[in-house]
Coordinates of C-alpha atoms and ligand atoms in Angstrom, one line a residue:
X988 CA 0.0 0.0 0.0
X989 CA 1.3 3.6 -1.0
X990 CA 1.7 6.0 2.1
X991 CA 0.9 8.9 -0.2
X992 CA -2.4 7.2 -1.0
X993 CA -2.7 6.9 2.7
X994 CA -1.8 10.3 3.6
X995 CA -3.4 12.5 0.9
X996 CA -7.1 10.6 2.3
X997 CA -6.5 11.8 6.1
X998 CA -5.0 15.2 4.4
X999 CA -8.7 15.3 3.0
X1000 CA -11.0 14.3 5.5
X1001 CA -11.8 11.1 4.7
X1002 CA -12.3 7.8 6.8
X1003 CA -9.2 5.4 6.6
X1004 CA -10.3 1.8 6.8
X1005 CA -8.8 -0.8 8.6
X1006 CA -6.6 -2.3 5.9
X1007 CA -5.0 1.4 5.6
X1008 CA -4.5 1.7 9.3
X1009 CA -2.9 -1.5 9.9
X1010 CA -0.4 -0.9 7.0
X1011 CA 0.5 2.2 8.7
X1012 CA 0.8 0.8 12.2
X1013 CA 2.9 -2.2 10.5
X1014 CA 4.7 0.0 8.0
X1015 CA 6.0 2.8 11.5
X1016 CA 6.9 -0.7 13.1
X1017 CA 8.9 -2.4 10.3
X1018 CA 10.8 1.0 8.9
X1019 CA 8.8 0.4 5.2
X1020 CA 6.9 3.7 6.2
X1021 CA 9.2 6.7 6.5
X1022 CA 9.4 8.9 9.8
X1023 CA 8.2 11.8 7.9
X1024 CA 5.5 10.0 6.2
X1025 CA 4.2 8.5 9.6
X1026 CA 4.4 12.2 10.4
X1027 CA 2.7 13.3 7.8
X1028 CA 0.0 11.4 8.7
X1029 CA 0.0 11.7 12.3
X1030 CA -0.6 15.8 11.5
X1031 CA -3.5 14.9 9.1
X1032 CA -4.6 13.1 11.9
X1033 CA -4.6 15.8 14.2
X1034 CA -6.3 18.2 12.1
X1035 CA -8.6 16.2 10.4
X1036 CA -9.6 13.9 13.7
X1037 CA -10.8 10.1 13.7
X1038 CA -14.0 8.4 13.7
X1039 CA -14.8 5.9 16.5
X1040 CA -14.7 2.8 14.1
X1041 CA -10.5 4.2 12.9
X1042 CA -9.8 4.9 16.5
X1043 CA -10.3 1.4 17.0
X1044 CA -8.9 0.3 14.1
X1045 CA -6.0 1.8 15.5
X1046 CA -5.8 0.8 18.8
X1047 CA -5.9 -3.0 17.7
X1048 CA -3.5 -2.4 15.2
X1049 CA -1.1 -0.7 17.9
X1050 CA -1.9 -3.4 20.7
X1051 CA -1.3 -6.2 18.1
X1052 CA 1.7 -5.0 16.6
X1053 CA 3.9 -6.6 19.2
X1054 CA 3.2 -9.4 22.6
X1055 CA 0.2 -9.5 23.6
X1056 CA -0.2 -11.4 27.2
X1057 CA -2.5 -14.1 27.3
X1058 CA -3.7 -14.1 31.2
X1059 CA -6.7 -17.0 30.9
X1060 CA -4.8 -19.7 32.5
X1061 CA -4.8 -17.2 35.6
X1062 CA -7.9 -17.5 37.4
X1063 CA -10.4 -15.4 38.4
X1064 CA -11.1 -11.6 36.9
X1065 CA -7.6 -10.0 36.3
X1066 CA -8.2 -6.2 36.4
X1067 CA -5.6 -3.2 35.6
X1068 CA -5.6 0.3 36.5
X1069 CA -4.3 3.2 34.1
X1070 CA -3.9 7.1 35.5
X1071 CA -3.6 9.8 32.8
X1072 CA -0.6 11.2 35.2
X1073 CA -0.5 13.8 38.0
X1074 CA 1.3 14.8 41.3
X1075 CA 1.5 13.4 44.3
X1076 CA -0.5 10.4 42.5
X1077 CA 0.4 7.3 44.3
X1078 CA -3.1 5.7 43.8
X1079 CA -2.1 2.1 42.4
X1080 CA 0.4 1.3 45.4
X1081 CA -3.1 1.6 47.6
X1082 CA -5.6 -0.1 45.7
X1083 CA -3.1 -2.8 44.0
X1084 CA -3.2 -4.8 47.4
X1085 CA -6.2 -4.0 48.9
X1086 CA -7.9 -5.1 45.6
X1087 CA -6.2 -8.4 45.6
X1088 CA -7.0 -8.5 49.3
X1089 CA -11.0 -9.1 48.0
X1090 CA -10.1 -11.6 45.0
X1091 CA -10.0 -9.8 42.1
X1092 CA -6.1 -10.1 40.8
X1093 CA -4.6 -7.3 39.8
X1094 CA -2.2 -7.6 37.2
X1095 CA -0.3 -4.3 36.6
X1096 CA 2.2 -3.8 33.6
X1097 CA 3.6 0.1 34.0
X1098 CA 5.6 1.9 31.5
X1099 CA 8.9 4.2 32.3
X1100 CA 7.8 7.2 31.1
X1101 CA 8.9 11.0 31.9
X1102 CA 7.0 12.8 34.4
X1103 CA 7.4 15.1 37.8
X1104 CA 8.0 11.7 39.5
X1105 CA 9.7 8.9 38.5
X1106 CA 6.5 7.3 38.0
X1107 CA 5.0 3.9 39.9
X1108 CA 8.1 1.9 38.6
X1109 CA 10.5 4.7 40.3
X1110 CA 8.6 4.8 43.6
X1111 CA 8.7 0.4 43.9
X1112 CA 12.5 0.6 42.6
X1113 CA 12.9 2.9 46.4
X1114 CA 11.7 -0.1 48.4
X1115 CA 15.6 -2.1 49.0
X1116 CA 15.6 -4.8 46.7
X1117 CA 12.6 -4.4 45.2
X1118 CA 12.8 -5.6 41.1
X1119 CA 10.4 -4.4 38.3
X1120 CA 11.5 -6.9 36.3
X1121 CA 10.2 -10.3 35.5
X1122 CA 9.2 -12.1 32.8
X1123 CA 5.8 -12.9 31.5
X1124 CA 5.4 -16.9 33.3
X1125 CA 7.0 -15.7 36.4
X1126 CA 4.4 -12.2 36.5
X1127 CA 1.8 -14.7 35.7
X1128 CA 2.5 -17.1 38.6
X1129 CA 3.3 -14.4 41.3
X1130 CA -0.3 -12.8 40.4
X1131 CA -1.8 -16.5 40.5
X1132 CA 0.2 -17.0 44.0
X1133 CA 0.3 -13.7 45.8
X1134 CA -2.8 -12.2 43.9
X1135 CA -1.4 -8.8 42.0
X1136 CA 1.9 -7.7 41.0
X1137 CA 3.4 -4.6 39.4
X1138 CA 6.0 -4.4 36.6
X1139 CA 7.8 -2.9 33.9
X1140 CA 6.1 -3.4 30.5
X1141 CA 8.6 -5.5 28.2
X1142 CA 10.0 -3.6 25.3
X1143 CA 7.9 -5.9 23.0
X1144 CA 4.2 -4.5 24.5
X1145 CA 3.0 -2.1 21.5
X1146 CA 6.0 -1.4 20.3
X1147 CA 3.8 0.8 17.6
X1148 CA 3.4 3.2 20.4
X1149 CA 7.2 3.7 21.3
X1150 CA 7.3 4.9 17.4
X1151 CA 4.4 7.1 17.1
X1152 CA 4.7 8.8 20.8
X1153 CA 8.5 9.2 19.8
X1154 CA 7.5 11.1 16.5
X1155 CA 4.3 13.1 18.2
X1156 CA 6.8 14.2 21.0
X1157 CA 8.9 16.2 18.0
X1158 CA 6.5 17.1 15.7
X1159 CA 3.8 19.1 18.0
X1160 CA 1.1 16.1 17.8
X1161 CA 1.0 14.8 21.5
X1162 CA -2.3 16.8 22.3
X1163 CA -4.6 14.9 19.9
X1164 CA -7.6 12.9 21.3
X1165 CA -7.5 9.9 18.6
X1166 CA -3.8 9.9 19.5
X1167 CA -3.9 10.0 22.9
X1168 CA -7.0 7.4 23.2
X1169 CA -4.9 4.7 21.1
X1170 CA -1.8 5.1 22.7
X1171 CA -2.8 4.1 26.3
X1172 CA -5.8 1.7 24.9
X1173 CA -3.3 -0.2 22.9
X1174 CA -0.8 -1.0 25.9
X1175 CA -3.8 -1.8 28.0
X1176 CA -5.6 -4.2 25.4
X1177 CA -2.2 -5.5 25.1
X1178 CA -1.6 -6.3 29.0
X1179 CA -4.5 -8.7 28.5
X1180 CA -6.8 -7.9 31.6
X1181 CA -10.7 -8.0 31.6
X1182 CA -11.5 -5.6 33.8
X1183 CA -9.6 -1.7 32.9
X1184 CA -10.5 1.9 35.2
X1185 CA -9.4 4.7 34.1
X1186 CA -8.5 7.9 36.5
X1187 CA -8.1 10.6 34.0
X1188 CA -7.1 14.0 35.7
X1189 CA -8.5 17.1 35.1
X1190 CA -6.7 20.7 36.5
X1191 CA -3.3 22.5 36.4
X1192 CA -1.6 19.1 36.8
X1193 CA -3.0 16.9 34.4
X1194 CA -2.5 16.3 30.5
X1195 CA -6.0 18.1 30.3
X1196 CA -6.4 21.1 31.7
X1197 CA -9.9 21.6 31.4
X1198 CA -12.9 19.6 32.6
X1199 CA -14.4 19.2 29.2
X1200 CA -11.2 18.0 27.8
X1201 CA -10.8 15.3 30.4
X1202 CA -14.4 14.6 29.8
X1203 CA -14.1 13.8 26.1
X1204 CA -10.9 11.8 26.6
X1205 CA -12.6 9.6 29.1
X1206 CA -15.2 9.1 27.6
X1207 CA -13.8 8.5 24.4
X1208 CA -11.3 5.8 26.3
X1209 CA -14.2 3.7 27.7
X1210 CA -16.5 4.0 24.4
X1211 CA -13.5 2.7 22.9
X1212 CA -12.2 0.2 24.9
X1213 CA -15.6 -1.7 25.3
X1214 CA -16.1 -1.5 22.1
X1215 CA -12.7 -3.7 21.7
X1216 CA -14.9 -6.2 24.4
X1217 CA -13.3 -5.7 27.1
X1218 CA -15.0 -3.8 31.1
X1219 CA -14.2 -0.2 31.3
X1220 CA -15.0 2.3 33.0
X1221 CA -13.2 5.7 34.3
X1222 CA -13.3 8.6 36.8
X1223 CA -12.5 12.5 36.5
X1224 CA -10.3 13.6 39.2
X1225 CA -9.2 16.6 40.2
X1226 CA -5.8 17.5 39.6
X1227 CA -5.8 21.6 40.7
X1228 CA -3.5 20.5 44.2
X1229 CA -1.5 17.6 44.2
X1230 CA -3.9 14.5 45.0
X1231 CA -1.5 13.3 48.1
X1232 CA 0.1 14.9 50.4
X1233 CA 4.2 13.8 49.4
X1234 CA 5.5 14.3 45.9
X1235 CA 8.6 12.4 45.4
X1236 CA 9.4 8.3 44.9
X1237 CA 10.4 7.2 48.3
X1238 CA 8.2 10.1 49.8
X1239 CA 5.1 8.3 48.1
X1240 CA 5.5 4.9 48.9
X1241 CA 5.9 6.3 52.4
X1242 CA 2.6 7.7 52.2
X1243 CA 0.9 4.8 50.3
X1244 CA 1.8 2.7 53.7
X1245 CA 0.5 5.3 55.6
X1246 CA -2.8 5.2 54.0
X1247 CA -2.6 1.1 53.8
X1248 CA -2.1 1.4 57.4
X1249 CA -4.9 3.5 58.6
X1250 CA -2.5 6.5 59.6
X1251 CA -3.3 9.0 56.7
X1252 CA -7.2 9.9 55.4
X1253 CA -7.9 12.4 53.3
X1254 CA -8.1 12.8 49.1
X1255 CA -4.9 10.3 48.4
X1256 CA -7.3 7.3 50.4
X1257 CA -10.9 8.8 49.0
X1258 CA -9.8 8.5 45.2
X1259 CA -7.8 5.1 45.6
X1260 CA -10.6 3.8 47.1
X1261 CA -13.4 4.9 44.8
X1262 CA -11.0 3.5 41.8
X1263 CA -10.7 0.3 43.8
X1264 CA -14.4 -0.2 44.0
X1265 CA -15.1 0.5 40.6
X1266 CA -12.7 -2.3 39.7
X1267 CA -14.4 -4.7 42.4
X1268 CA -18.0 -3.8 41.1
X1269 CA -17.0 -4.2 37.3
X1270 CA -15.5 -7.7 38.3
X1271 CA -18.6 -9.0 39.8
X1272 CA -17.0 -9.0 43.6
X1273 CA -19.5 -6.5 44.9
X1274 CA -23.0 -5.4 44.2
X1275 CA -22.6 -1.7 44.5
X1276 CA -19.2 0.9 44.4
X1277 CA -20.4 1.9 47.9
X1278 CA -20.2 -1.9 49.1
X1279 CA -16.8 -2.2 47.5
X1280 CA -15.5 1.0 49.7
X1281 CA -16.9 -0.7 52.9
X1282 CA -15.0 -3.7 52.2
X1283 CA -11.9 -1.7 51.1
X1284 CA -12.2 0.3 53.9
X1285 CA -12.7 -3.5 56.0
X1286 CA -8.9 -4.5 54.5
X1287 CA -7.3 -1.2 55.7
X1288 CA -8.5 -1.8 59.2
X1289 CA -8.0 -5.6 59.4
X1290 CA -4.3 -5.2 58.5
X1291 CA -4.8 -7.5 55.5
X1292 CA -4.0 -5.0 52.9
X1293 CA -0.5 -4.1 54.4
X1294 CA 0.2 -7.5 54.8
X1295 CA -0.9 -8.2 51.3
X1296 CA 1.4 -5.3 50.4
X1297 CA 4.3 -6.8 52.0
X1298 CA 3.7 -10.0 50.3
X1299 CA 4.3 -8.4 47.0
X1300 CA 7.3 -5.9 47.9
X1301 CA 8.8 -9.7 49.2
X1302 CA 7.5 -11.5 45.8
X1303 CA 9.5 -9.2 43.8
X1304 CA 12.5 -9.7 45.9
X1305 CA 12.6 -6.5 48.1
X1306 CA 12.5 -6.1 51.6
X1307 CA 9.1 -6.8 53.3
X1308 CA 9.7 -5.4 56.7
X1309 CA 8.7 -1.8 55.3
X1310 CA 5.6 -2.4 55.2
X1311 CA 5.7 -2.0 58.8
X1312 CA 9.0 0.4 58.9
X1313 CA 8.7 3.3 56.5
X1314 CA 12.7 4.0 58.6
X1315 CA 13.9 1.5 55.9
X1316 CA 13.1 3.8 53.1
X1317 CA 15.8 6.2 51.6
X1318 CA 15.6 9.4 53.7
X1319 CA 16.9 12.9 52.2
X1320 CA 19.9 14.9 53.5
X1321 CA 17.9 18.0 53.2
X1322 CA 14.8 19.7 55.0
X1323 CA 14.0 22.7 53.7
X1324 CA 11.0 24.8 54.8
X1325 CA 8.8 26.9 52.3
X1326 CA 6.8 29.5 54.5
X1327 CA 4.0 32.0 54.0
X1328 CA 4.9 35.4 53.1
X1329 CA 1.1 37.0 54.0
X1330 CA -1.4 36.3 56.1
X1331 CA -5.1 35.1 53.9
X1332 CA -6.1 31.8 52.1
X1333 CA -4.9 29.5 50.0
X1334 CA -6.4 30.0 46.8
X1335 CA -4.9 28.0 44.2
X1336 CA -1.7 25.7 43.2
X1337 CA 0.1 25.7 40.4
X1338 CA 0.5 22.5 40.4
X1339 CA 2.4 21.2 37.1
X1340 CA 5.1 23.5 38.3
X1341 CA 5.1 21.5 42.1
X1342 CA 5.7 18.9 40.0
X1343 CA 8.7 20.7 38.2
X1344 CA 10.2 21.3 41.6
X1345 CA 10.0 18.2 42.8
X1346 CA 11.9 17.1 39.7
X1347 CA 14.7 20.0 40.0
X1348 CA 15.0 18.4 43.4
X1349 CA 16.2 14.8 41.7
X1350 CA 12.8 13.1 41.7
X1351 CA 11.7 13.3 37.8
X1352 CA 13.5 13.0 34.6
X1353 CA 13.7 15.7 32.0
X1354 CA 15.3 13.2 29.7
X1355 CA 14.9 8.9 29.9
X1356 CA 18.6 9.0 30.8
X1357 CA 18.6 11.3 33.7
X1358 CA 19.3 9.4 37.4
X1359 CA 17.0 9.7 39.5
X1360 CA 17.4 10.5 43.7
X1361 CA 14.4 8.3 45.0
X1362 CA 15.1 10.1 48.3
X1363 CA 13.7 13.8 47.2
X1364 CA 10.8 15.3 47.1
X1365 CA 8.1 17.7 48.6
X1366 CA 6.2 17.5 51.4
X1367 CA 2.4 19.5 51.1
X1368 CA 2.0 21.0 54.2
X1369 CA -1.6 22.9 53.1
X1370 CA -4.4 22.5 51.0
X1371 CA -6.2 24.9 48.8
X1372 CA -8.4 26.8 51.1
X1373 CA -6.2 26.3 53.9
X1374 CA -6.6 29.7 56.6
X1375 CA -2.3 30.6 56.6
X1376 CA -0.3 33.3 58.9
X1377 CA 3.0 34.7 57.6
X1378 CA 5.7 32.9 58.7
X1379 CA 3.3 29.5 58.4
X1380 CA 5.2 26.6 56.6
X1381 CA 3.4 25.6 53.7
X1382 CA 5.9 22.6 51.8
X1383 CA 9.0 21.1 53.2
X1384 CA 11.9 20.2 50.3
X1385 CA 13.4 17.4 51.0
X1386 CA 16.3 17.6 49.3
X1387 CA 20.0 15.9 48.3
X1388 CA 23.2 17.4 47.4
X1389 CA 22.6 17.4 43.9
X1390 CA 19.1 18.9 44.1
X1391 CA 18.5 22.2 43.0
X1392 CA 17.9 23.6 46.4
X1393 CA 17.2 27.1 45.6
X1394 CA 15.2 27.1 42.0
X1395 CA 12.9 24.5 43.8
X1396 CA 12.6 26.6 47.0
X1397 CA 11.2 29.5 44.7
X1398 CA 9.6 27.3 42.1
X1399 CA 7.3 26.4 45.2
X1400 CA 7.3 29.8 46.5
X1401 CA 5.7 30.8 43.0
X1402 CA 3.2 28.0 42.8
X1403 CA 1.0 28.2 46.2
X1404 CA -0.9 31.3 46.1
X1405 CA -2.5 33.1 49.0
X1406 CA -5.2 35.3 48.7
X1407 CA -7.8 37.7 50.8
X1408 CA -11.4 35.3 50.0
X1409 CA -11.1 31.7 50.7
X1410 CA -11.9 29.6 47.4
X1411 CA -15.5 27.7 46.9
X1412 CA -13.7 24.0 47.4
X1413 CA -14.4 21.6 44.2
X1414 CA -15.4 18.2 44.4
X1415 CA -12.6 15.6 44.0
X1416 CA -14.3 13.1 41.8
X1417 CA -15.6 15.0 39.1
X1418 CA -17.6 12.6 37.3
X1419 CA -17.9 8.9 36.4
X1420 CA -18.1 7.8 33.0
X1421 CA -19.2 4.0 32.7
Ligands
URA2475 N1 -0.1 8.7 28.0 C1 0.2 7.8 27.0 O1 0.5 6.7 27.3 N2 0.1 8.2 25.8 C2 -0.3 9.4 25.4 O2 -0.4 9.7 24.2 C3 -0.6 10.4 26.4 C4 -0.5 10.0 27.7
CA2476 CA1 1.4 8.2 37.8

């Protein structure tokens, strides 16, 4: 098939079929399609927009064009969870065990990525010992055994999308829906679960800034993704203030025990939760979402959900006793206090850029090469619509010797802003799309 042919019908508005999309997908894979003419095409893409029946068309293309996990001879529902990205968003270290805890297995596959932290692969890789890698029969038999596990996606999981987000990143094609809906569809059709949620963030620290956006792209994503035959469903979430209340690897996995525990309510527990018992109710383990927070809620308190988390920390081969003692955790050199410099409210965060501080601190990667210090982070001290006095500390850095100590200090200076009036608070779950 000619990739001008190809091309000049998305350059015009018109529908590709499937036999067009799949030699496109195959042709990016196998190097017979050019990287301008797969760019071409991605920017006809983006301008011209896809129909349900070629986003599909895409996303099986892209999920077939490498492994794809078969999980039947696990038993029971096997259910994944994907977040669209945020800070302080340590969701899947909470309800990954206390899930398991209720019967439904939870088999997780994450990718690397770039982001303000490390990302869920980071924040395990803090835990001593602790391995993200194993292969596909020993993943299978630790989920059969222990009941979930998390690891790195193999290099051969859609290895369409490497190519195409690789070429959207450099040619200004990133922020497309179609795009955006195939390249996280495809690695989750390819992880082989039944059961998928979806926590797509909406606010100053999400990929989609406004609530319609995040709106469209969830609903787009489930639409989608049962249309492939598989259970989805996903929430809105806010993203305006970091969800939790520690941004940084080590820093999240501390809090993530301190939830498991019982220690630590608030928005970090409320949204794992509520994404926990949208997985149990999709599986068939509960009758309502409310019943499926109760007995969450049950796992916390009975201990069995730490213990459950230990089980997989020593499954993986790291330590187990942190589970109990967060002491065994990296801890940073550093404590640096950010304080109010006014009396008032506070009335917003900015909080992509709390997320850029925690990475000038050592906790993200601008590039995939850059080293990461699992030990750095921030620490929220307030909430938007928090009462503050000058002098009051609002974040603690916690901070190494190769951290920028003093861009971060006003990074975060810049991005908690007080005010006179205190804000109207917003819900945290926005909406649920089903
Ligand atoms: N996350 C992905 O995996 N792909 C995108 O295109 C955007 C966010
Ligand atoms: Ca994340």
């Amino acid at each position: 098939m000619n990739p001008c042919d190809i091309i000049r019908k998305k350059r015009f508005g018109g529908e590709l079929n499937e036999k067009e999309i799949r030699a496109f997908v195959d042709g990016a894979v196998d190097g017979s399609f050019a990287d301008y003419q797969v760019s071409a095409l991605l920017m006809a893409i983006c301008i011209n927009g896809m129909s349900d029946r070629e986003t599909l068309a895409l996303t099986l293309a892209m999920a077939k064009s490498g492994d794809t996990l078969d999980l039947s001879d696990v038993p029971g529902v096997k259910a994944d969870k994907h977040s669209t990205g945020g800070v302080g968003d340590t969701t899947s270290l909470i309800l990954v065990p206390l899930v398991a805890c209720c019967g439904v297995k939870m088999a997780k596959m994450s990718g690397r990525g770039l982001g303000f932290t490390g990302g869920t692969l980071d924040k395990l890789e803090s835990i001593p010992g602790m391995s993200i890698e194993k292969d596909i029969e020993g993943f299978k038999q630790q989920v059969r055994e222990v009941g979930c596990a998390i690891i790195g996606q193999t290099a051969r999981l859609a290895p369409a999308d490497k190519v195409l987000y690789g070429l959207r990143d450099v040619t200004a094609t990133v922020d497309c829906l179609p795009l955006i809906v195939s390249s996280i569809l495809s690695k989750k059709l390819a992880a082989g679960c039944d059961v998928v949620v979806l926590d797509v963030k909406t606010g100053s620290g999400a990929l989609m800034d406004t609530e319609e956006k995040s709106r469209q792209l969830a609903e787009t994503m489930v639409r989608i993704g049962n249309m492939s035959g598989k259970r989805f469903s996903a929430l809105i979430t806010d993203m305006d203030q970091p969800l939790g209340s520690y941004i940084g690897n080590a820093l999240e996995v501390e809090e993530a025990i301190g939830v498991l525990s019982g220690n630590i309510d608030g928005p970090l527990k409320d949204v794992s939760l509520t994404l926990g018992a949208h997985i149990l109710h999709n599986s068939g383990a509960v009758e309502s979402v409310e019943a499926g927070i109760a007995l969450l809620n049950e796992k916390i308190k009975n201990g069995e959900g730490l213990k459950k988390f230990s089980e997989m920390i020593a499954a993986q081969g790291g330590d187990p006793r942190v589970a109990y003692d967060t002491g065994l955790l990296p801890k940073a050199k550093y404590h640096i206090d950010v304080t109010a410099d006014r009396d008032g409210y506070v009335t917003a965060m900015r909080t992509d850029d709390l997320g850029n501080a925690a990475k000038r601190l050592g906790a993200g990667r601008e590039r995939k090469t850059d080293a990461l210090d699992l030990s750095v982070g921030l620490v929220m001290k307030v909430r938007v619509g928090d009462k503050v006095r000058k002098g009051d500390v609002l974040c603690t850095l916690h901070a190494g010797d190769g951290s920028d100590r003093i861009g971060a200090h006003n990074l975060v200076h810049k991005s908690i802003l007080i005010g006179d009036a205190r804000p109207a608070p917003k819900p945290l779950i926005r909406a649920v799309v089903t």
